[in-house]
Structure formats: C-alpha cells, structure tokens
C-alpha cells in the first residue's frame, strides 16, 4: 500500500485532493483565529485542559505528561501568549503549506502534532479525521505534493541541503 501511495498516479490525485481539502480546513480555522477581534486567546482551552484533564476508565489522568507539559509551557496556566500565537499562525501556515503543496510533509507533520495536542486536551471534534488524512499524506511522501510547489521546491532544497536527500526518488 505504501508503494502504491508513493508511486501511483491515481494515488497522487487522491492525495492532492485530500491535501487541498485538509489545507482549506486548516486555513479557515487559522484565518478565523489570526483575524479574531481582540486576538485569539488559547487560555480558555488550556485552562479547561488543566482543570478537567482526559481520564481513563479508572478516573486517572490519561495523559499526565500532557498536563505536565501544559503547566510547564504556560507557567502554571498564567502565560498563554505563546500558545495563542502558535496555534493561530500554526493553523494558517499548515493550511497554506498543504493547499499549495509547499513543504507538504512538514505541514502534514505539524498539523498532526496540533491534532494530537487537541486530543490530549480533550477536544475530539474533527481531529481523528484530520490525523487519518495527515497519516496518508505522510505515507505518500513526495507523491502527496507532486502536484504543488514542492515539485520545484523539493529538488531545489535537496540540491542546496544534501542532508535532505533520501531513498525516495523524485521522477522528473
């Protein structure tokens, strides 16, 4: 299946459609947050995640490491400015990367990180669906972005940064 996702032209089109759809969803959410009157503030979500963490069937914290991370990163829930900025602009840039097929695999990876973070905070919403799509984009590798700016960006970056070369061939 991975070989098919990475090499097949039908897979390329399916991945492109999925990538643009997902990118559009990220851009819509990101633009809403970036242009929010008074600015987007993640404090409510972070404070709720800390006050009511996700629990397992026994009633214990399911992700104690995530609560530790939120406490540490927000100075015990008091400083959420960085998260507000990172969430709003991160969603926008992930979406633009996916729509235009620029740094596509990085965009899908960071989108997946955000989706898992939202799940860790207890926000289910569309996150499992997005993770599923991002997983296929990542498995598709370069084929996910063949129809996009990565068609030119990836060979350029590989010529300038040799450590980016790997075993995945780029057909010309």
N, CA, C and O atoms as a DFTB+ gen file, in Angstrom:
688 C
 N C O
     1  1       0.821      -1.195       0.000
     2  2       0.000       0.000       0.000
     3  2       0.864       1.257       0.000
     4  3       0.553       2.219      -0.703
     5  1       1.943       1.262       0.780
     6  2       2.805       2.436       0.827
     7  2       3.447       2.660      -0.542
     8  3       3.576       3.800      -0.988
     9  1       3.846       1.587      -1.202
    10  2       4.417       1.705      -2.539
    11  2       3.399       2.326      -3.491
    12  3       3.747       3.182      -4.303
    13  1       2.145       1.897      -3.392
    14  2       1.090       2.454      -4.238
    15  2       0.911       3.943      -3.941
    16  3       0.825       4.750      -4.866
    17  1       0.853       4.313      -2.654
    18  2       0.683       5.720      -2.286
    19  2       1.840       6.582      -2.783
    20  3       1.641       7.741      -3.146
    21  1       3.035       6.026      -2.800
    22  2       4.218       6.803      -3.167
    23  2       4.498       6.854      -4.661
    24  3       5.247       7.720      -5.114
    25  1       3.915       5.945      -5.439
    26  2       4.302       5.850      -6.841
    27  2       3.157       5.927      -7.850
    28  3       3.415       6.165      -9.030
    29  1       1.935       5.742      -7.443
    30  2       0.819       5.630      -8.367
    31  2       0.221       7.001      -8.698
    32  3       0.079       7.852      -7.819
    33  1      -0.128       7.206      -9.969
    34  2      -0.715       8.485     -10.395
    35  2      -2.117       8.682      -9.831
    36  3      -2.494       9.810      -9.514
    37  1      -2.889       7.623      -9.698
    38  2      -4.219       7.746      -9.091
    39  2      -4.061       8.164      -7.632
    40  3      -4.789       9.031      -7.147
    41  1      -3.110       7.547      -6.937
    42  2      -2.847       7.923      -5.546
    43  2      -2.419       9.381      -5.457
    44  3      -2.800      10.092      -4.527
    45  1      -1.619       9.825      -6.434
    46  2      -1.169      11.220      -6.454
    47  2      -2.367      12.166      -6.481
    48  3      -2.395      13.160      -5.754
    49  1      -3.360      11.855      -7.323
    50  2      -4.545      12.708      -7.411
    51  2      -5.390      12.631      -6.150
    52  3      -5.900      13.649      -5.682
    53  1      -5.542      11.441      -5.598
    54  2      -6.317      11.285      -4.356
    55  2      -5.643      12.056      -3.226
    56  3      -6.307      12.768      -2.472
    57  1      -4.328      11.915      -3.110
    58  2      -3.582      12.620      -2.067
    59  2      -3.645      14.132      -2.263
    60  3      -3.715      14.880      -1.288
    61  1      -3.620      14.582      -3.508
    62  2      -3.710      16.014      -3.784
    63  2      -5.064      16.560      -3.350
    64  3      -5.137      17.608      -2.708
    65  1      -6.126      15.859      -3.697
    66  2      -7.472      16.293      -3.307
    67  2      -7.597      16.311      -1.783
    68  3      -8.113      17.273      -1.213
    69  1      -7.127      15.257      -1.128
    70  2      -7.189      15.194       0.339
    71  2      -6.349      16.310       0.962
    72  3      -6.758      16.931       1.942
    73  1      -5.172      16.557       0.384
    74  2      -4.264      17.587       0.897
    75  2      -4.894      18.975       0.783
    76  3      -4.842      19.757       1.733
    77  1      -5.481      19.283      -0.352
    78  2      -6.096      20.597      -0.547
    79  2      -7.329      20.756       0.345
    80  3      -7.550      21.825       0.915
    81  1      -8.125      19.700       0.464
    82  2      -9.283      19.746       1.377
    83  2      -8.819      20.040       2.803
    84  3      -9.336      20.944       3.459
    85  1      -7.851      19.277       3.269
    86  2      -7.362      19.444       4.635
    87  2      -6.741      20.824       4.815
    88  3      -6.968      21.479       5.832
    89  1      -5.961      21.270       3.839
    90  2      -5.362      22.595       3.907
    91  2      -6.409      23.686       4.001
    92  3      -6.241      24.652       4.746
    93  1      -7.490      23.538       3.246
    94  2      -8.572      24.523       3.297
    95  2      -9.183      24.583       4.697
    96  3      -9.467      25.668       5.203
    97  1      -9.382      23.436       5.315
    98  2      -9.935      23.410       6.671
    99  2      -9.000      24.107       7.660
   100  3      -9.450      24.869       8.516
   101  1      -7.692      23.842       7.539
   102  2      -6.718      24.484       8.423
   103  2      -6.692      25.997       8.187
   104  3      -6.640      26.766       9.147
   105  1      -6.729      26.432       6.927
   106  2      -6.695      27.872       6.628
   107  2      -7.934      28.565       7.189
   108  3      -7.828      29.644       7.772
   109  1      -9.091      27.963       7.019
   110  2     -10.322      28.565       7.552
   111  2     -10.184      28.773       9.059
   112  3     -10.482      29.855       9.565
   113  1      -9.734      27.740       9.782
   114  2      -9.569      27.861      11.236
   115  2      -8.489      28.872      11.590
   116  3      -8.656      29.659      12.522
   117  1      -7.376      28.856      10.848
   118  2      -6.276      29.771      11.138
   119  2      -6.642      31.219      10.889
   120  3      -6.344      32.082      11.715
   121  1      -7.284      31.502       9.762
   122  2      -7.683      32.880       9.441
   123  2      -8.660      33.397      10.495
   124  3      -8.574      34.549      10.920
   125  1      -9.579      32.546      10.906
   126  2     -10.537      32.935      11.942
   127  2      -9.815      33.361      13.220
   128  3     -10.199      34.341      13.858
   129  1      -8.780      32.630      13.584
   130  2      -8.040      32.943      14.820
   131  2      -7.114      34.146      14.637
   132  3      -7.030      35.000      15.520
   133  1      -6.421      34.219      13.503
   134  2      -5.482      35.321      13.263
   135  2      -6.215      36.652      13.184
   136  3      -5.702      37.668      13.652
   137  1      -7.411      36.658      12.594
   138  2      -8.157      37.903      12.413
   139  2      -9.204      38.138      13.500
   140  3     -10.002      39.068      13.387
   141  1      -9.216      37.326      14.535
   142  2     -10.211      37.478      15.595
   143  2     -10.099      38.852      16.250
   144  3      -9.004      39.325      16.552
   145  1     -11.239      39.472      16.459
   146  2     -11.265      40.783      17.099
   147  2     -10.707      40.642      18.517
   148  3     -11.190      39.832      19.309
   149  1      -9.705      41.426      18.816
   150  2      -9.061      41.326      20.124
   151  2      -8.009      40.238      20.177
   152  3      -7.364      40.061      21.211
   153  1      -7.818      39.501      19.086
   154  2      -6.818      38.438      19.035
   155  2      -7.335      37.132      19.620
   156  3      -8.188      37.122      20.508
   157  1      -6.810      36.055      19.115
   158  2      -7.167      34.727      19.614
   159  2      -6.457      34.482      20.935
   160  3      -5.291      34.842      21.094
   161  1      -7.156      33.872      21.880
   162  2      -6.565      33.567      23.174
   163  2      -6.825      32.096      23.497
   164  3      -7.973      31.671      23.626
   165  1      -5.759      31.337      23.623
   166  2      -5.865      29.905      23.910
   167  2      -6.041      29.614      25.396
   168  3      -6.125      28.450      25.786
   169  1      -6.097      30.635      26.221
   170  2      -6.159      30.443      27.676
   171  2      -7.346      29.583      28.096
   172  3      -7.213      28.721      28.964
   173  1      -8.499      29.812      27.488
   174  2      -9.684      29.043      27.877
   175  2      -9.501      27.552      27.646
   176  3      -9.823      26.739      28.512
   177  1      -8.985      27.197      26.480
   178  2      -8.780      25.787      26.170
   179  2      -7.704      25.180      27.076
   180  3      -7.855      24.060      27.564
   181  1      -6.629      25.921      27.294
   182  2      -5.547      25.401      28.133
   183  2      -6.012      25.246      29.574
   184  3      -5.751      24.222      30.206
   185  1      -6.696      26.252      30.090
   186  2      -7.181      26.169      31.473
   187  2      -8.197      25.049      31.648
   188  3      -8.217      24.386      32.686
   189  1      -9.043      24.830      30.638
   190  2     -10.013      23.728      30.707
   191  2      -9.294      22.388      30.659
   192  3      -9.665      21.456      31.373
   193  1      -8.263      22.288      29.819
   194  2      -7.495      21.041      29.731
   195  2      -6.798      20.750      31.054
   196  3      -6.668      19.588      31.441
   197  1      -6.354      21.779      31.747
   198  2      -5.698      21.584      33.046
   199  2      -6.713      21.294      34.149
   200  3      -6.454      20.477      35.033
   201  1      -7.871      21.960      34.101
   202  2      -8.887      21.781      35.140
   203  2      -9.624      20.449      35.004
   204  3      -9.945      19.807      36.004
   205  1      -9.890      20.039      33.771
   206  2     -10.636      18.803      33.518
   207  2      -9.864      17.950      32.523
   208  3     -10.253      17.864      31.358
   209  1      -8.783      17.321      32.956
   210  2      -7.976      16.521      32.021
   211  2      -8.724      15.274      31.557
   212  3      -9.667      14.818      32.204
   213  1      -8.292      14.745      30.445
   214  2      -8.838      13.500      29.919
   215  2      -8.488      12.397      30.911
   216  3      -7.348      12.296      31.365
   217  1      -9.475      11.575      31.243
   218  2      -9.236      10.499      32.211
   219  2      -9.468       9.134      31.570
   220  3     -10.180       9.003      30.574
   221  1      -8.847       8.126      32.170
   222  2      -9.047       6.751      31.719
   223  2     -10.254       6.168      32.446
   224  3     -10.824       6.846      33.302
   225  1     -10.667       4.938      32.139
   226  2     -11.853       4.355      32.784
   227  2     -11.769       4.294      34.313
   228  3     -12.796       4.286      34.991
   229  1     -10.552       4.251      34.852
   230  2     -10.397       4.209      36.306
   231  2     -10.473       5.598      36.937
   232  3     -10.440       5.721      38.161
   233  1     -10.574       6.644      36.118
   234  2     -10.668       8.004      36.625
   235  2      -9.330       8.702      36.814
   236  3      -9.282       9.819      37.330
   237  1      -8.251       8.062      36.404
   238  2      -6.930       8.684      36.496
   239  2      -6.636       9.474      35.217
   240  3      -7.236       9.221      34.173
   241  1      -5.719      10.421      35.306
   242  2      -5.337      11.189      34.127
   243  2      -4.807      10.248      33.039
   244  3      -3.910       9.439      33.276
   245  1      -5.383      10.379      31.850
   246  2      -4.949       9.522      30.738
   247  2      -3.617       9.987      30.168
   248  3      -2.824       9.179      29.684
   249  1      -3.374      11.289      30.225
   250  2      -2.152      11.860      29.663
   251  2      -1.475      12.761      30.687
   252  3      -1.437      13.976      30.493
   253  1      -0.942      12.206      31.767
   254  2      -0.324      13.068      32.786
   255  2       0.855      13.871      32.233
   256  3       1.121      14.979      32.697
   257  1       1.550      13.327      31.264
   258  2       2.669      14.046      30.653
   259  2       2.194      15.295      29.929
   260  3       2.916      16.290      29.876
   261  1       0.977      15.256      29.366
   262  2       0.450      16.419      28.651
   263  2       0.091      17.527      29.633
   264  3       0.334      18.702      29.358
   265  1      -0.483      17.165      30.773
   266  2      -0.774      18.165      31.801
   267  2       0.519      18.781      32.320
   268  3       0.593      19.990      32.540
   269  1       1.538      17.949      32.515
   270  2       2.839      18.454      32.952
   271  2       3.384      19.441      31.925
   272  3       3.876      20.511      32.283
   273  1       3.292      19.074      30.632
   274  2       3.775      19.941      29.568
   275  2       3.028      21.275      29.556
   276  3       3.659      22.329      29.475
   277  1       1.697      21.245      29.635
   278  2       0.921      22.483      29.627
   279  2       1.275      23.366      30.816
   280  3       1.413      24.581      30.673
   281  1       1.420      22.761      31.977
   282  2       1.801      23.537      33.167
   283  2       3.167      24.177      32.999
   284  3       3.353      25.356      33.301
   285  1       4.111      23.399      32.521
   286  2       5.460      23.913      32.337
   287  2       5.498      25.003      31.262
   288  3       6.082      26.066      31.469
   289  1       4.881      24.737      30.133
   290  2       4.943      25.654      28.999
   291  2       4.162      26.943      29.233
   292  3       4.481      27.970      28.633
   293  1       3.162      26.911      30.080
   294  2       2.352      28.110      30.318
   295  2       2.612      28.714      31.690
   296  3       1.836      29.551      32.153
   297  1       3.688      28.304      32.345
   298  2       3.993      28.842      33.673
   299  2       2.794      28.658      34.603
   300  3       2.331      29.608      35.235
   301  1       2.304      27.434      34.674
   302  2       1.161      27.039      35.501
   303  2      -0.128      27.745      35.092
   304  3      -0.910      28.180      35.937
   305  1      -0.334      27.849      33.779
   306  2      -1.585      28.382      33.250
   307  2      -1.671      29.893      33.195
   308  3      -2.730      30.424      32.861
   309  1      -0.601      30.609      33.508
   310  2      -0.662      32.069      33.570
   311  2      -0.239      32.762      32.283
   312  3      -0.728      33.852      31.987
   313  1       0.645      32.165      31.525
   314  2       1.167      32.822      30.335
   315  2       0.857      31.979      29.101
   316  3       1.596      31.051      28.772
   317  1      -0.230      32.306      28.431
   318  2      -0.651      31.526      27.264
   319  2      -0.422      32.268      25.951
   320  3      -0.891      31.829      24.902
   321  1       0.284      33.375      26.002
   322  2       0.512      34.178      24.804
   323  2       1.200      33.417      23.692
   324  3       0.796      33.510      22.532
   325  1       2.242      32.659      24.033
   326  2       2.951      31.895      23.004
   327  2       2.022      30.885      22.348
   328  3       2.015      30.755      21.124
   329  1       1.230      30.161      23.158
   330  2       0.324      29.161      22.595
   331  2      -0.729      29.814      21.706
   332  3      -1.070      29.271      20.655
   333  1      -1.242      30.958      22.108
   334  2      -2.238      31.658      21.298
   335  2      -1.655      32.004      19.938
   336  3      -2.295      31.796      18.907
   337  1      -0.438      32.533      19.939
   338  2       0.253      32.887      18.696
   339  2       0.540      31.639      17.862
   340  3       0.262      31.611      16.663
   341  1       1.099      30.606      18.503
   342  2       1.500      29.386      17.793
   343  2       0.303      28.657      17.195
   344  3       0.393      28.146      16.078
   345  1      -0.799      28.600      17.904
   346  2      -1.985      27.911      17.394
   347  2      -2.560      28.661      16.193
   348  3      -2.810      28.059      15.148
   349  1      -2.770      29.957      16.335
   350  2      -3.389      30.731      15.249
   351  2      -2.534      30.700      13.987
   352  3      -3.022      30.343      12.915
   353  1      -1.267      31.071      14.105
   354  2      -0.401      31.129      12.929
   355  2      -0.003      29.733      12.459
   356  3       0.182      29.516      11.262
   357  1       0.130      28.791      13.382
   358  2       0.449      27.411      13.002
   359  2      -0.637      26.813      12.136
   360  3      -0.345      26.173      11.126
   361  1      -1.895      27.014      12.521
   362  2      -3.007      26.502      11.713
   363  2      -2.997      27.138      10.320
   364  3      -3.199      26.452       9.318
   365  1      -2.762      28.448      10.266
   366  2      -2.743      29.130       8.979
   367  2      -1.611      28.623       8.091
   368  3      -1.836      28.319       6.919
   369  1      -0.389      28.527       8.637
   370  2       0.752      28.092       7.819
   371  2       0.664      26.620       7.428
   372  3       1.069      26.254       6.324
   373  1       0.146      25.775       8.307
   374  2      -0.063      24.366       7.943
   375  2      -1.039      24.299       6.769
   376  3      -0.807      23.567       5.807
   377  1      -2.119      25.057       6.847
   378  2      -3.105      25.060       5.773
   379  2      -2.548      25.548       4.458
   380  3      -2.803      24.947       3.414
   381  1      -1.784      26.641       4.490
   382  2      -1.202      27.172       3.258
   383  2      -0.200      26.188       2.658
   384  3      -0.155      26.005       1.442
   385  1       0.601      25.556       3.514
   386  2       1.556      24.561       3.029
   387  2       0.865      23.399       2.348
   388  3       1.335      22.897       1.327
   389  1      -0.256      22.971       2.916
   390  2      -0.993      21.852       2.319
   391  2      -1.705      22.260       1.026
   392  3      -1.696      21.509       0.051
   393  1      -2.311      23.424       1.014
   394  2      -3.022      23.867      -0.194
   395  2      -2.064      24.024      -1.361
   396  3      -2.326      23.534      -2.459
   397  1      -0.947      24.712      -1.121
   398  2      -0.019      24.996      -2.213
   399  2       0.996      23.886      -2.447
   400  3       1.762      23.941      -3.409
   401  1       1.009      22.883      -1.583
   402  2       1.955      21.791      -1.745
   403  2       3.383      22.256      -1.546
   404  3       4.284      21.856      -2.283
   405  1       3.587      23.100      -0.549
   406  2       4.918      23.622      -0.240
   407  2       5.327      23.122       1.132
   408  3       4.625      23.345       2.118
   409  1       6.474      22.440       1.194
   410  2       6.907      21.799       2.445
   411  2       5.757      20.955       2.997
   412  3       5.437      20.986       4.185
   413  1       5.165      20.216       2.097
   414  2       3.938      19.460       2.379
   415  2       4.087      18.490       3.537
   416  3       3.228      18.437       4.417
   417  1       5.161      17.727       3.546
   418  2       5.312      16.725       4.607
   419  2       5.524      17.388       5.959
   420  3       5.040      16.883       6.972
   421  1       6.233      18.499       5.996
   422  2       6.396      19.241       7.249
   423  2       5.051      19.797       7.697
   424  3       4.723      19.737       8.882
   425  1       4.270      20.334       6.772
   426  2       2.954      20.869       7.110
   427  2       2.046      19.767       7.658
   428  3       1.363      19.973       8.661
   429  1       2.031      18.608       7.012
   430  2       1.200      17.494       7.489
   431  2       1.670      17.022       8.857
   432  3       0.853      16.717       9.726
   433  1       2.988      16.961       9.052
   434  2       3.537      16.531      10.343
   435  2       3.127      17.498      11.456
   436  3       2.640      17.063      12.500
   437  1       3.315      18.792      11.247
   438  2       2.974      19.757      12.287
   439  2       1.465      19.870      12.485
   440  3       1.005      20.154      13.591
   441  1       0.692      19.650      11.425
   442  2      -0.757      19.581      11.579
   443  2      -1.136      18.403      12.474
   444  3      -2.006      18.520      13.338
   445  1      -0.471      17.267      12.256
   446  2      -0.740      16.088      13.071
   447  2      -0.360      16.335      14.539
   448  3      -1.067      15.901      15.448
   449  1       0.751      17.028      14.763
   450  2       1.159      17.371      16.131
   451  2       0.065      18.209      16.797
   452  3      -0.297      17.960      17.947
   453  1      -0.457      19.200      16.075
   454  2      -1.531      20.027      16.646
   455  2      -2.774      19.189      16.909
   456  3      -3.412      19.340      17.951
   457  1      -3.126      18.301      15.971
   458  2      -4.306      17.458      16.191
   459  2      -4.153      16.574      17.421
   460  3      -5.092      16.430      18.204
   461  1      -2.974      15.980      17.595
   462  2      -2.754      15.160      18.787
   463  2      -2.769      16.018      20.049
   464  3      -3.220      15.560      21.099
   465  1      -2.287      17.240      19.962
   466  2      -2.327      18.139      21.120
   467  2      -3.772      18.459      21.494
   468  3      -4.127      18.478      22.673
   469  1      -4.594      18.708      20.489
   470  2      -6.005      18.986      20.769
   471  2      -6.674      17.764      21.395
   472  3      -7.486      17.897      22.310
   473  1      -6.333      16.578      20.901
   474  2      -6.891      15.357      21.500
   475  2      -6.430      15.205      22.945
   476  3      -7.213      14.816      23.811
   477  1      -5.157      15.512      23.207
   478  2      -4.639      15.438      24.571
   479  2      -5.351      16.388      25.510
   480  3      -5.444      16.137      26.712
   481  1      -5.861      17.495      24.950
   482  2      -6.603      18.466      25.747
   483  2      -8.077      18.077      25.894
   484  3      -8.832      18.744      26.602
   485  1      -8.478      16.999      25.227
   486  2      -9.856      16.534      25.342
   487  2     -10.790      17.049      24.264
   488  3     -12.006      16.888      24.376
   489  1     -10.246      17.667      23.217
   490  2     -11.056      18.194      22.122
   491  2     -11.048      17.169      20.991
   492  3     -10.064      17.056      20.259
   493  1     -12.142      16.425      20.849
   494  2     -12.179      15.383      19.821
   495  2     -12.491      16.009      18.470
   496  3     -11.654      15.936      17.570
   497  1     -13.644      16.614      18.288
   498  2     -14.025      17.325      17.081
   499  2     -13.613      16.561      15.819
   500  3     -13.912      15.373      15.698
   501  1     -12.935      17.223      14.882
   502  2     -12.518      16.616      13.617
   503  2     -11.103      16.049      13.686
   504  3     -10.588      15.547      12.686
   505  1     -10.479      16.123      14.841
   506  2      -9.072      15.742      14.966
   507  2      -8.767      14.321      14.513
   508  3      -7.773      14.135      13.811
   509  1      -9.554      13.304      14.865
   510  2      -9.241      11.955      14.358
   511  2      -9.286      11.871      12.832
   512  3      -8.457      11.193      12.225
   513  1     -10.247      12.553      12.211
   514  2     -10.344      12.552      10.748
   515  2      -9.122      13.227      10.142
   516  3      -8.547      12.722       9.178
   517  1      -8.721      14.372      10.705
   518  2      -7.554      15.083      10.195
   519  2      -6.300      14.228      10.353
   520  3      -5.470      14.179       9.444
   521  1      -6.151      13.559      11.486
   522  2      -4.981      12.698      11.713
   523  2      -4.940      11.584      10.669
   524  3      -3.877      11.255      10.144
   525  1      -6.090      11.013      10.377
   526  2      -6.181       9.946       9.378
   527  2      -5.702      10.449       8.018
   528  3      -4.911       9.776       7.358
   529  1      -6.171      11.623       7.591
   530  2      -5.762      12.185       6.299
   531  2      -4.271      12.522       6.313
   532  3      -3.557      12.226       5.355
   533  1      -3.800      13.146       7.407
   534  2      -2.383      13.503       7.508
   535  2      -1.491      12.269       7.466
   536  3      -0.395      12.305       6.908
   537  1      -1.958      11.193       8.051
   538  2      -1.197       9.949       8.032
   539  2      -0.980       9.475       6.590
   540  3       0.121       9.059       6.230
   541  1      -2.027       9.540       5.772
   542  2      -1.892       9.121       4.374
   543  2      -1.007      10.079       3.577
   544  3      -0.249       9.648       2.708
   545  1      -1.101      11.362       3.869
   546  2      -0.224      12.331       3.194
   547  2       1.230      12.020       3.521
   548  3       2.080      12.025       2.631
   549  1       1.520      11.749       4.783
   550  2       2.893      11.422       5.180
   551  2       3.355      10.109       4.561
   552  3       4.501      10.007       4.125
   553  1       2.488       9.106       4.516
   554  2       2.867       7.835       3.912
   555  2       3.089       7.990       2.407
   556  3       3.913       7.285       1.823
   557  1       2.353       8.916       1.780
   558  2       2.501       9.136       0.348
   559  2       3.805       9.823      -0.026
   560  3       4.200       9.821      -1.192
   561  1       4.471      10.408       0.958
   562  2       5.754      11.057       0.705
   563  2       5.657      12.109      -0.382
   564  3       4.689      12.869      -0.433
   565  1       6.648      12.156      -1.244
   566  2       6.723      13.165      -2.300
   567  2       5.509      13.116      -3.225
   568  3       5.118      14.149      -3.769
   569  1       4.911      11.957      -3.414
   570  2       3.746      11.827      -4.293
   571  2       2.576      12.678      -3.795
   572  3       1.714      13.067      -4.583
   573  1       2.542      12.967      -2.494
   574  2       1.482      13.802      -1.927
   575  2       1.583      15.237      -2.413
   576  3       0.592      15.967      -2.415
   577  1       2.778      15.646      -2.826
   578  2       2.994      17.041      -3.213
   579  2       3.471      17.189      -4.652
   580  3       3.885      18.273      -5.064
   581  1       3.414      16.115      -5.407
   582  2       3.897      16.167      -6.795
   583  2       3.138      17.240      -7.578
   584  3       3.718      17.937      -8.410
   585  1       1.848      17.366      -7.306
   586  2       1.060      18.448      -7.912
   587  2       1.035      19.570      -6.877
   588  3       0.140      19.642      -6.035
   589  1       2.007      20.414      -6.957
   590  2       2.144      21.504      -5.998
   591  2       3.518      22.121      -6.136
   592  3       4.318      21.698      -6.971
   593  1       3.789      23.112      -5.325
   594  2       5.056      23.823      -5.417
   595  2       6.246      22.971      -5.006
   596  3       7.377      23.281      -5.379
   597  1       6.020      21.912      -4.252
   598  2       7.126      21.022      -3.890
   599  2       7.752      20.359      -5.110
   600  3       8.881      19.875      -5.036
   601  1       7.044      20.329      -6.216
   602  2       7.604      19.791      -7.468
   603  2       8.896      20.535      -7.818
   604  3       9.815      19.959      -8.398
   605  1       8.954      21.825      -7.457
   606  2      10.145      22.637      -7.697
   607  2      10.940      22.874      -6.416
   608  3      12.170      22.911      -6.445
   609  1      10.244      23.033      -5.299
   610  2      10.905      23.359      -4.026
   611  2      11.770      22.198      -3.533
   612  3      12.909      22.413      -3.117
   613  1      11.251      20.980      -3.574
   614  2      11.988      19.828      -3.052
   615  2      13.312      19.601      -3.783
   616  3      14.339      19.472      -3.117
   617  1      13.342      19.546      -5.123
   618  2      14.644      19.376      -5.787
   619  2      15.607      20.531      -5.489
   620  3      16.810      20.310      -5.342
   621  1      15.089      21.749      -5.400
   622  2      15.946      22.892      -5.087
   623  2      16.561      22.735      -3.693
   624  3      17.769      22.897      -3.520
   625  1      15.725      22.420      -2.706
   626  2      16.236      22.260      -1.337
   627  2      17.225      21.103      -1.240
   628  3      18.221      21.192      -0.522
   629  1      16.949      20.010      -1.967
   630  2      17.868      18.865      -1.933
   631  2      19.204      19.196      -2.584
   632  3      20.235      18.651      -2.189
   633  1      19.200      20.079      -3.571
   634  2      20.471      20.460      -4.206
   635  2      21.286      21.375      -3.298
   636  3      22.516      21.365      -3.354
   637  1      20.620      22.160      -2.468
   638  2      21.313      23.096      -1.584
   639  2      21.623      22.490      -0.212
   640  3      22.590      22.887       0.437
   641  1      20.812      21.541       0.224
   642  2      20.964      20.924       1.542
   643  2      21.052      19.403       1.377
   644  3      20.029      18.721       1.442
   645  1      22.247      18.865       1.167
   646  2      22.403      17.438       0.856
   647  2      21.832      16.491       1.910
   648  3      21.475      15.360       1.582
   649  1      21.738      16.927       3.161
   650  2      21.202      16.020       4.186
   651  2      19.726      15.714       3.963
   652  3      19.186      14.799       4.586
   653  1      19.069      16.463       3.088
   654  2      17.668      16.181       2.778
   655  2      17.494      15.054       1.762
   656  3      16.385      14.556       1.571
   657  1      18.575      14.655       1.115
   658  2      18.487      13.545       0.167
   659  2      18.192      12.258       0.925
   660  3      18.749      12.007       1.994
   661  1      17.328      11.470       0.369
   662  2      16.984      10.184       0.991
   663  2      16.744       9.147      -0.088
   664  3      17.113       9.349      -1.245
   665  1      16.136       8.052       0.284
   666  2      15.955       6.946      -0.661
   667  2      14.719       7.095      -1.539
   668  3      14.442       6.212      -2.351
   669  1      13.975       8.175      -1.403
   670  2      12.781       8.348      -2.219
   671  2      13.167       9.104      -3.474
   672  3      13.641      10.239      -3.417
   673  1      12.960       8.464      -4.591
   674  2      13.324       9.061      -5.877
   675  2      12.274      10.073      -6.292
   676  3      11.081       9.888      -6.050
   677  1      12.728      11.131      -6.911
   678  2      11.841      12.124      -7.482
   679  2      11.915      11.959      -8.985
   680  3      12.963      12.173      -9.593
   681  1      10.762      11.565      -9.599
   682  2      10.776      11.408     -11.048
   683  2      10.720      12.773     -11.694
   684  3      10.065      13.697     -11.211
   685  1      11.413      12.865     -12.774
   686  2      11.471      14.158     -13.469
   687  2      10.606      14.124     -14.690
   688  3      10.519      15.117     -15.413
